[in-house]
XYZ file of C-alpha atoms in Angstrom:
505
model
C 101.084 3.654 -5.060
C 100.629 3.514 -8.736
C 97.897 2.808 -11.132
C 97.048 -1.007 -11.963
C 99.010 -2.203 -14.346
C 97.147 -2.719 -17.842
C 97.825 -6.717 -18.070
C 95.632 -6.564 -14.764
C 91.843 -7.831 -15.450
C 89.070 -5.484 -14.357
C 85.055 -5.983 -13.573
C 82.120 -3.963 -13.997
C 78.673 -5.109 -12.617
C 75.948 -3.551 -14.115
C 75.753 -3.525 -17.783
C 73.282 -0.161 -17.957
C 74.406 3.092 -19.893
C 76.885 3.710 -17.531
C 78.106 0.313 -16.716
C 79.035 -0.081 -20.411
C 80.875 3.238 -20.814
C 83.133 2.235 -17.790
C 83.769 -0.923 -19.009
C 84.913 0.957 -22.808
C 87.193 3.095 -20.880
C 89.225 0.449 -19.028
C 88.941 -1.639 -22.429
C 90.603 1.379 -24.565
C 92.464 1.768 -21.808
C 94.106 -1.467 -22.086
C 92.634 -3.856 -19.455
C 91.231 -7.226 -19.868
C 87.741 -6.705 -19.220
C 84.899 -8.942 -17.426
C 80.915 -7.953 -17.587
C 79.026 -9.179 -15.000
C 74.527 -8.692 -14.991
C 72.517 -10.224 -12.548
C 69.416 -10.249 -15.772
C 71.202 -13.402 -17.503
C 72.615 -12.718 -21.084
C 72.453 -8.798 -20.371
C 76.388 -9.460 -20.178
C 76.657 -10.600 -23.514
C 74.353 -7.567 -24.944
C 76.574 -5.333 -22.931
C 79.338 -6.923 -24.261
C 78.027 -6.916 -28.240
C 76.885 -3.129 -27.947
C 80.296 -2.200 -26.446
C 81.511 -3.790 -29.840
C 78.998 -1.597 -31.575
C 80.457 0.874 -30.498
C 84.302 0.701 -31.048
C 83.060 -0.200 -34.618
C 81.580 3.790 -34.928
C 85.065 4.709 -33.386
C 87.014 3.105 -35.860
C 84.265 4.449 -38.907
C 84.535 8.458 -37.390
C 88.620 7.559 -37.471
C 89.130 8.064 -33.763
C 89.761 4.468 -33.109
C 92.698 1.748 -35.419
C 90.830 -1.261 -36.715
C 93.862 -3.016 -34.615
C 93.481 -1.631 -31.304
C 89.605 -2.532 -32.310
C 90.187 -5.896 -32.707
C 92.667 -6.400 -29.550
C 89.992 -4.537 -27.905
C 87.301 -6.914 -28.500
C 89.940 -10.073 -27.559
C 90.109 -8.259 -23.906
C 86.103 -8.055 -23.744
C 84.708 -11.467 -21.879
C 81.038 -11.460 -20.667
C 80.311 -12.834 -17.100
C 77.713 -15.433 -16.268
C 78.862 -15.778 -12.676
C 79.999 -14.028 -10.180
C 83.219 -16.218 -9.414
C 84.300 -15.319 -13.264
C 85.124 -12.003 -11.310
C 87.953 -13.799 -8.982
C 91.341 -12.830 -10.719
C 89.981 -9.110 -11.224
C 92.206 -6.252 -9.633
C 89.492 -3.762 -9.795
C 85.612 -4.263 -9.362
C 83.440 -1.338 -10.356
C 79.889 -1.124 -9.496
C 77.345 0.229 -11.133
C 74.045 -1.070 -10.403
C 70.499 0.381 -9.428
C 71.275 3.390 -6.919
C 69.705 1.387 -3.704
C 72.064 0.781 -0.739
C 71.088 -2.690 -0.106
C 71.347 -3.502 -3.178
C 74.910 -2.796 -3.504
C 75.823 -3.625 0.249
C 74.665 -7.082 -0.891
C 76.440 -6.968 -3.754
C 80.002 -6.300 -2.606
C 79.650 -8.911 0.279
C 78.858 -11.391 -2.230
C 82.089 -10.224 -4.540
C 83.936 -10.066 -0.971
C 83.792 -13.974 -1.071
C 85.034 -14.275 -4.356
C 87.905 -11.305 -5.136
C 91.379 -11.883 -3.634
C 92.162 -9.552 -0.309
C 94.092 -7.042 -2.667
C 91.076 -6.511 -4.927
C 90.022 -2.879 -5.472
C 86.540 -2.355 -4.936
C 84.892 0.890 -6.237
C 81.161 2.412 -6.557
C 79.312 4.564 -9.265
C 76.959 5.618 -6.695
C 76.132 9.763 -7.426
C 73.641 9.664 -4.193
C 74.584 7.479 -1.642
C 77.209 7.217 0.878
C 80.140 5.725 0.192
C 80.833 4.823 4.064
C 77.759 3.220 4.165
C 78.080 1.176 0.988
C 81.447 -0.235 2.657
C 80.215 -0.148 6.030
C 78.890 -4.106 5.860
C 82.578 -4.983 4.699
C 84.975 -6.934 6.558
C 87.562 -4.555 4.831
C 85.987 -1.428 4.550
C 88.941 0.119 3.385
C 89.504 -0.860 0.160
C 86.392 0.426 -1.162
C 86.370 3.632 -2.650
C 84.016 5.928 -5.068
C 84.765 5.689 -8.371
C 81.683 8.534 -9.655
C 81.938 8.707 -13.260
C 79.920 11.430 -15.480
C 77.356 10.146 -18.198
C 78.520 9.616 -20.902
C 81.518 7.999 -19.271
C 83.731 7.797 -22.404
C 83.411 11.280 -23.598
C 83.142 13.213 -20.213
C 86.678 13.427 -18.633
C 85.515 13.931 -15.291
C 86.139 10.876 -12.127
C 85.084 11.875 -8.980
C 87.182 9.659 -6.567
C 85.521 9.614 -3.429
C 87.286 7.891 -0.086
C 84.939 7.311 2.494
C 85.492 7.376 6.549
C 86.962 3.957 6.285
C 88.675 4.208 2.433
C 92.112 3.090 2.907
C 94.407 6.139 2.061
C 96.323 3.658 -0.562
C 93.070 2.020 -2.184
C 92.145 5.891 -2.733
C 95.460 6.751 -4.582
C 95.265 4.151 -6.695
C 91.813 4.803 -7.510
C 92.998 8.196 -8.243
C 96.001 6.961 -10.629
C 94.074 4.178 -12.067
C 91.320 6.992 -13.514
C 94.245 9.237 -14.770
C 95.770 6.199 -16.325
C 92.416 5.787 -18.261
C 93.219 9.151 -19.588
C 90.481 10.608 -17.190
C 90.849 13.765 -14.972
C 90.109 12.622 -11.000
C 89.572 14.715 -8.345
C 89.525 14.014 -4.662
C 87.077 14.243 -2.435
C 85.598 12.734 0.858
C 82.427 11.491 1.280
C 79.864 14.263 1.794
C 76.190 13.943 0.254
C 76.881 15.077 -3.145
C 80.391 14.308 -3.553
C 81.959 17.594 -5.643
C 79.560 18.330 -8.686
C 76.092 17.868 -7.160
C 76.543 19.630 -4.402
C 78.143 22.679 -5.468
C 75.803 21.989 -8.600
C 72.107 22.484 -6.673
C 71.951 26.757 -6.850
C 71.792 26.387 -10.462
C 68.946 24.574 -10.415
C 67.105 25.504 -7.518
C 67.466 29.553 -7.853
C 66.067 29.454 -12.111
C 63.421 27.410 -9.971
C 62.768 29.966 -7.665
C 62.866 32.956 -10.035
C 59.856 30.630 -12.072
C 58.050 29.940 -8.687
C 58.174 33.938 -8.041
C 56.244 34.938 -11.335
C 60.101 36.657 -11.648
C 60.421 34.942 -15.489
C 59.148 32.159 -17.833
C 61.431 29.388 -18.258
C 62.437 29.940 -21.828
C 63.606 33.645 -20.722
C 65.402 32.108 -17.537
C 67.503 29.777 -19.658
C 68.029 32.552 -22.122
C 69.803 34.827 -19.519
C 71.832 32.091 -18.193
C 73.591 31.260 -21.347
C 73.363 34.272 -22.881
C 74.805 36.657 -20.113
C 75.772 33.990 -17.644
C 77.670 32.262 -19.670
C 76.142 28.797 -19.006
C 76.133 25.963 -22.012
C 72.513 25.380 -21.070
C 69.582 27.107 -18.935
C 68.927 25.566 -16.164
C 65.293 24.340 -17.150
C 66.518 23.040 -20.940
C 69.464 20.649 -18.362
C 66.513 19.313 -16.494
C 64.761 18.378 -19.360
C 67.787 16.533 -20.936
C 68.996 14.780 -17.021
C 65.298 14.078 -16.205
C 62.832 15.765 -13.456
C 62.914 12.843 -12.084
C 66.676 11.739 -11.601
C 67.151 15.565 -11.225
C 64.734 15.881 -8.505
C 65.856 12.493 -7.068
C 69.401 13.914 -6.181
C 68.111 17.529 -5.339
C 66.187 15.227 -2.326
C 69.032 12.893 -1.955
C 71.309 15.838 -0.930
C 68.570 17.709 1.189
C 67.771 14.725 2.996
C 71.577 13.791 3.769
C 72.020 17.163 4.657
C 69.494 16.896 7.549
C 67.115 18.937 5.388
C 69.324 22.066 4.991
C 67.311 24.681 3.717
C 70.215 26.069 1.028
C 69.271 22.453 -0.172
C 65.577 22.819 0.294
C 63.560 21.030 -3.199
C 60.988 23.160 -5.566
C 57.298 21.947 -5.512
C 57.071 23.404 -8.892
C 59.994 20.539 -10.234
C 57.745 18.393 -7.654
C 54.278 18.750 -9.617
C 56.324 18.224 -13.178
C 57.328 14.907 -11.452
C 53.770 13.941 -10.693
C 52.468 14.880 -13.905
C 54.566 12.834 -15.993
C 56.507 15.226 -17.651
C 60.145 14.105 -17.342
C 61.430 15.911 -19.918
C 62.964 14.668 -23.244
C 62.738 11.328 -22.463
C 58.749 11.475 -22.059
C 57.925 13.828 -24.518
C 57.441 17.135 -22.502
C 59.257 18.969 -19.380
C 59.561 22.203 -19.110
C 59.801 22.400 -22.686
C 57.347 20.383 -25.583
C 59.433 18.228 -27.537
C 56.522 16.651 -29.453
C 56.659 16.353 -33.180
C 55.390 19.799 -34.559
C 55.837 21.701 -30.739
C 56.623 24.809 -30.436
C 59.442 26.128 -28.856
C 58.761 29.549 -26.833
C 61.097 32.212 -26.895
C 62.655 34.170 -24.533
C 60.924 37.597 -23.639
C 62.689 40.513 -25.418
C 61.802 44.148 -24.871
C 61.395 46.242 -28.128
C 63.550 48.686 -29.354
C 63.883 51.726 -27.327
C 65.910 55.057 -27.807
C 69.618 55.065 -25.783
C 70.465 57.561 -23.526
C 72.160 60.137 -25.152
C 74.879 60.220 -22.090
C 74.989 57.909 -18.404
C 76.901 59.318 -15.414
C 79.104 56.486 -13.880
C 79.179 57.456 -9.953
C 81.717 55.207 -8.166
C 82.556 53.307 -10.953
C 80.600 49.539 -11.658
C 82.882 47.167 -9.664
C 82.253 43.575 -11.682
C 80.186 45.447 -14.334
C 83.316 48.202 -14.924
C 83.899 46.681 -18.528
C 80.416 48.262 -19.262
C 81.919 52.025 -18.971
C 84.169 51.437 -22.251
C 81.247 49.697 -24.102
C 79.265 52.514 -23.518
C 81.700 54.965 -24.854
C 81.878 52.827 -27.789
C 78.653 52.822 -28.854
C 78.998 56.813 -29.270
C 77.320 56.936 -25.703
C 79.156 59.919 -23.229
C 80.097 58.802 -20.067
C 80.698 61.189 -16.775
C 82.468 60.207 -14.220
C 82.340 61.671 -10.613
C 83.579 59.815 -7.377
C 81.100 58.130 -5.233
C 82.735 56.983 -1.879
C 78.780 54.363 -1.467
C 77.754 52.731 -3.922
C 77.744 52.400 -7.495
C 75.632 53.279 -10.388
C 74.936 54.995 -13.501
C 72.509 57.563 -13.276
C 70.359 58.110 -16.591
C 69.373 61.638 -18.258
C 65.809 61.178 -17.008
C 67.375 60.660 -13.393
C 66.796 57.554 -12.662
C 69.453 55.088 -11.741
C 70.787 51.724 -13.131
C 72.379 49.399 -10.803
C 74.201 45.543 -10.724
C 72.178 42.834 -9.472
C 73.557 43.110 -5.801
C 70.190 41.212 -3.562
C 68.686 43.994 -2.790
C 64.968 45.352 -5.659
C 63.989 48.127 -7.210
C 61.035 48.179 -4.907
C 62.910 49.525 -2.301
C 63.972 52.497 -4.093
C 62.559 55.940 -5.627
C 63.659 55.138 -9.399
C 65.903 52.151 -9.935
C 66.356 49.844 -12.713
C 68.789 46.746 -11.621
C 70.967 44.897 -14.843
C 71.909 41.296 -14.243
C 75.642 40.261 -13.771
C 77.386 38.866 -16.709
C 80.332 36.073 -17.703
C 81.644 38.669 -19.941
C 79.668 41.652 -20.983
C 81.526 42.207 -23.806
C 80.642 38.408 -25.462
C 77.229 38.813 -23.515
C 74.528 38.503 -26.362
C 71.661 39.311 -23.651
C 70.948 41.519 -20.428
C 67.922 41.140 -17.418
C 66.617 44.045 -16.452
C 64.480 44.412 -13.066
C 62.205 47.022 -12.073
C 59.782 47.187 -9.488
C 55.717 48.831 -10.338
C 56.997 51.931 -9.376
C 60.156 52.535 -11.546
C 59.910 55.502 -13.885
C 58.900 54.434 -17.372
C 61.403 56.752 -18.813
C 64.080 54.805 -16.249
C 63.502 52.208 -17.701
C 63.132 52.632 -21.480
C 66.246 54.413 -21.102
C 67.959 51.254 -19.108
C 66.610 49.267 -22.317
C 67.995 51.580 -25.177
C 71.234 51.188 -23.255
C 71.336 47.784 -23.511
C 70.611 47.591 -26.797
C 73.026 50.125 -27.785
C 75.103 48.136 -27.088
C 74.070 45.310 -29.524
C 72.403 42.856 -26.626
C 68.997 41.768 -26.551
C 67.074 42.707 -23.423
C 65.154 40.799 -21.187
C 62.833 42.453 -18.223
C 62.093 40.335 -15.818
C 59.840 40.533 -12.137
C 61.611 42.356 -9.372
C 63.592 39.841 -7.266
C 66.583 39.846 -5.625
C 70.004 38.897 -6.796
C 67.827 38.819 -10.037
C 68.958 35.381 -12.065
C 72.739 34.616 -12.793
C 74.016 37.225 -9.988
C 71.909 34.882 -7.076
C 73.032 31.736 -8.871
C 76.876 32.849 -9.042
C 76.986 34.034 -5.651
C 75.513 30.583 -3.888
C 77.763 28.294 -6.486
C 80.433 30.571 -4.971
C 79.434 30.109 -1.475
C 79.035 26.207 -1.361
C 82.273 26.074 -2.879
C 83.920 27.933 -0.188
C 82.062 26.006 2.600
C 82.842 22.505 0.908
C 86.041 23.695 0.921
C 86.292 24.724 4.387
C 84.747 21.454 5.565
C 87.428 19.541 3.705
C 85.615 18.393 1.179
C 88.071 18.815 -1.992
C 90.772 21.371 -2.703
C 89.643 24.711 -4.200
C 91.342 23.346 -7.416
C 89.459 19.766 -7.666
C 86.480 21.878 -7.125
C 86.978 24.690 -10.082
C 88.293 21.406 -12.087
C 85.165 19.099 -10.920
C 82.820 22.428 -12.017
C 84.043 23.289 -15.205
C 84.816 19.347 -16.495
C 81.755 17.512 -14.600
C 78.691 20.617 -15.479
C 80.644 22.964 -18.462
C 80.405 25.770 -16.151
C 82.238 28.614 -17.534
C 84.264 29.299 -14.646
C 85.493 27.158 -11.708
C 83.568 29.015 -8.452
C 86.878 30.164 -7.119
C 88.361 31.611 -10.648
C 84.696 33.693 -10.558
C 84.976 34.583 -7.055
C 88.494 35.786 -7.695
C 86.877 37.423 -11.018
C 84.402 39.334 -8.871
C 86.081 40.364 -5.792
C 86.713 39.196 -2.028
C 83.587 40.527 -0.838
C 81.126 40.430 -3.861
C 79.280 37.086 -2.934
C 79.260 37.566 0.761
C 77.671 41.085 0.115
C 74.676 39.555 -2.081
C 73.461 37.008 -0.557
C 73.271 38.900 2.840
C 71.166 41.194 1.287
C 68.857 38.521 -0.408
C 69.368 37.161 3.711
C 67.699 40.027 4.770
C 64.646 39.851 2.117
C 64.397 36.246 2.871
C 65.290 34.824 5.819
C 64.552 31.602 5.726
C 67.954 30.347 5.558
C 68.719 29.695 2.153
C 70.617 32.415 1.093
C 72.532 32.833 4.607
C 75.781 33.123 3.686
C 78.591 30.641 5.394
C 80.959 30.912 7.886
C 83.538 30.094 5.234
C 82.050 32.679 2.917
C 81.864 35.144 5.779
C 85.501 34.606 6.923
C 86.809 34.741 3.361
C 84.934 38.083 2.701
C 86.617 39.339 5.672
C 90.045 37.813 5.298
C 91.298 41.171 4.333
C 93.092 44.443 5.451
C 89.550 45.322 7.388
C 91.431 43.732 10.286
C 91.035 45.616 13.419
C 93.683 45.004 16.338
C 90.856 43.853 18.670
C 86.950 43.745 18.943
C 85.292 47.213 19.963
């Protein structure tokens, strides 16, 4: 099954921001495009807006004037659904209400030809449920574009329970012919991106609710240590707190209130107060004129230790040993059968976040995971109230000697980046094990859909087979609500090594 021929008309129903974006993508690809909106005059306004965007592309030398003129000639507003009768594909981008979408597709089924492909751009509703009212549900597929559709490359191609393979294949190939990067996925709550991305927001909110760090510090650690393009608080302010919370609630309800997707009370209160982010002028941050941007907590300068003792290496943080030597600090290496840590001159220990807490040990400072310890510009440390002041000062001075800013946060297990990445990896393994998508498509979706620095499976390989499982297992012991319980898929992955025994004991 191949992509739609460029001579085939494509219709977009719903002319908001997303509908206009999808129409522009199809138009620039070369299709005749029909625009329809139930509100009188809205389709004409949308056509004018798309034309203005094409003009801007010409001014930026991203589109030839002749191609713009040809595209304008192929764009036609429609005043009645009957004008979509000759379309080979109709994409719906109306309000996220199941009854509205079902009614629309029932009406379309009476208008379009039997071989017309129908697509919903829903981000949170069941594609199967949308198609449930159709006489021919096999021709309906999810085409989930990401906003802004003309710029972001990812399209999730979602097969509902009744979607024909030929319909999904044609939609996939059409999206690819439009210059997009399609990924195939099954119809499960949140599809790929909105399912696997939940911990990025949830764990930042959990650290905040535990009063371990403020939003500015959490965001700075996620960016400057984790390598994420934006922190969770600034990103939800950009998305809209109401929108982000609605997606979280939708996924949570759809998974029968699974603890792994539990919404945040702190975010609920923010939405209730009307602080929806950039669009309302206030969210986690204040965007009003003259408002100050809060600074992340950064430790004052401290003296570096004269030497450190590396016991057992540092696992995923092993790169630090070379950086410490480059900073002129002596590294003495000693083998260790259990655990990996740095011992500081005062006798305290510096340990990579592992799901445990500093309070459980005599004199331990934890440090957070970094995507790349050489490139990271900030490192988070966690210590308990019983940690020796000298140990914390030596830990701060050590990372400052490596050119890093240091943020000291509360003693929460898994810290910030480590717990976030571990949970993302877990949900990714769980999704693949349940047939949602392939490992390759999951990694592609998370890199292109939400700009993650690595896909979950690439991250899992870099950190080691057992890393995420071990960290979450420790977290689950300390917070046994179910949120951190490793999935069976992650358990199998962690234990599918040469540790297998011949038979159970």
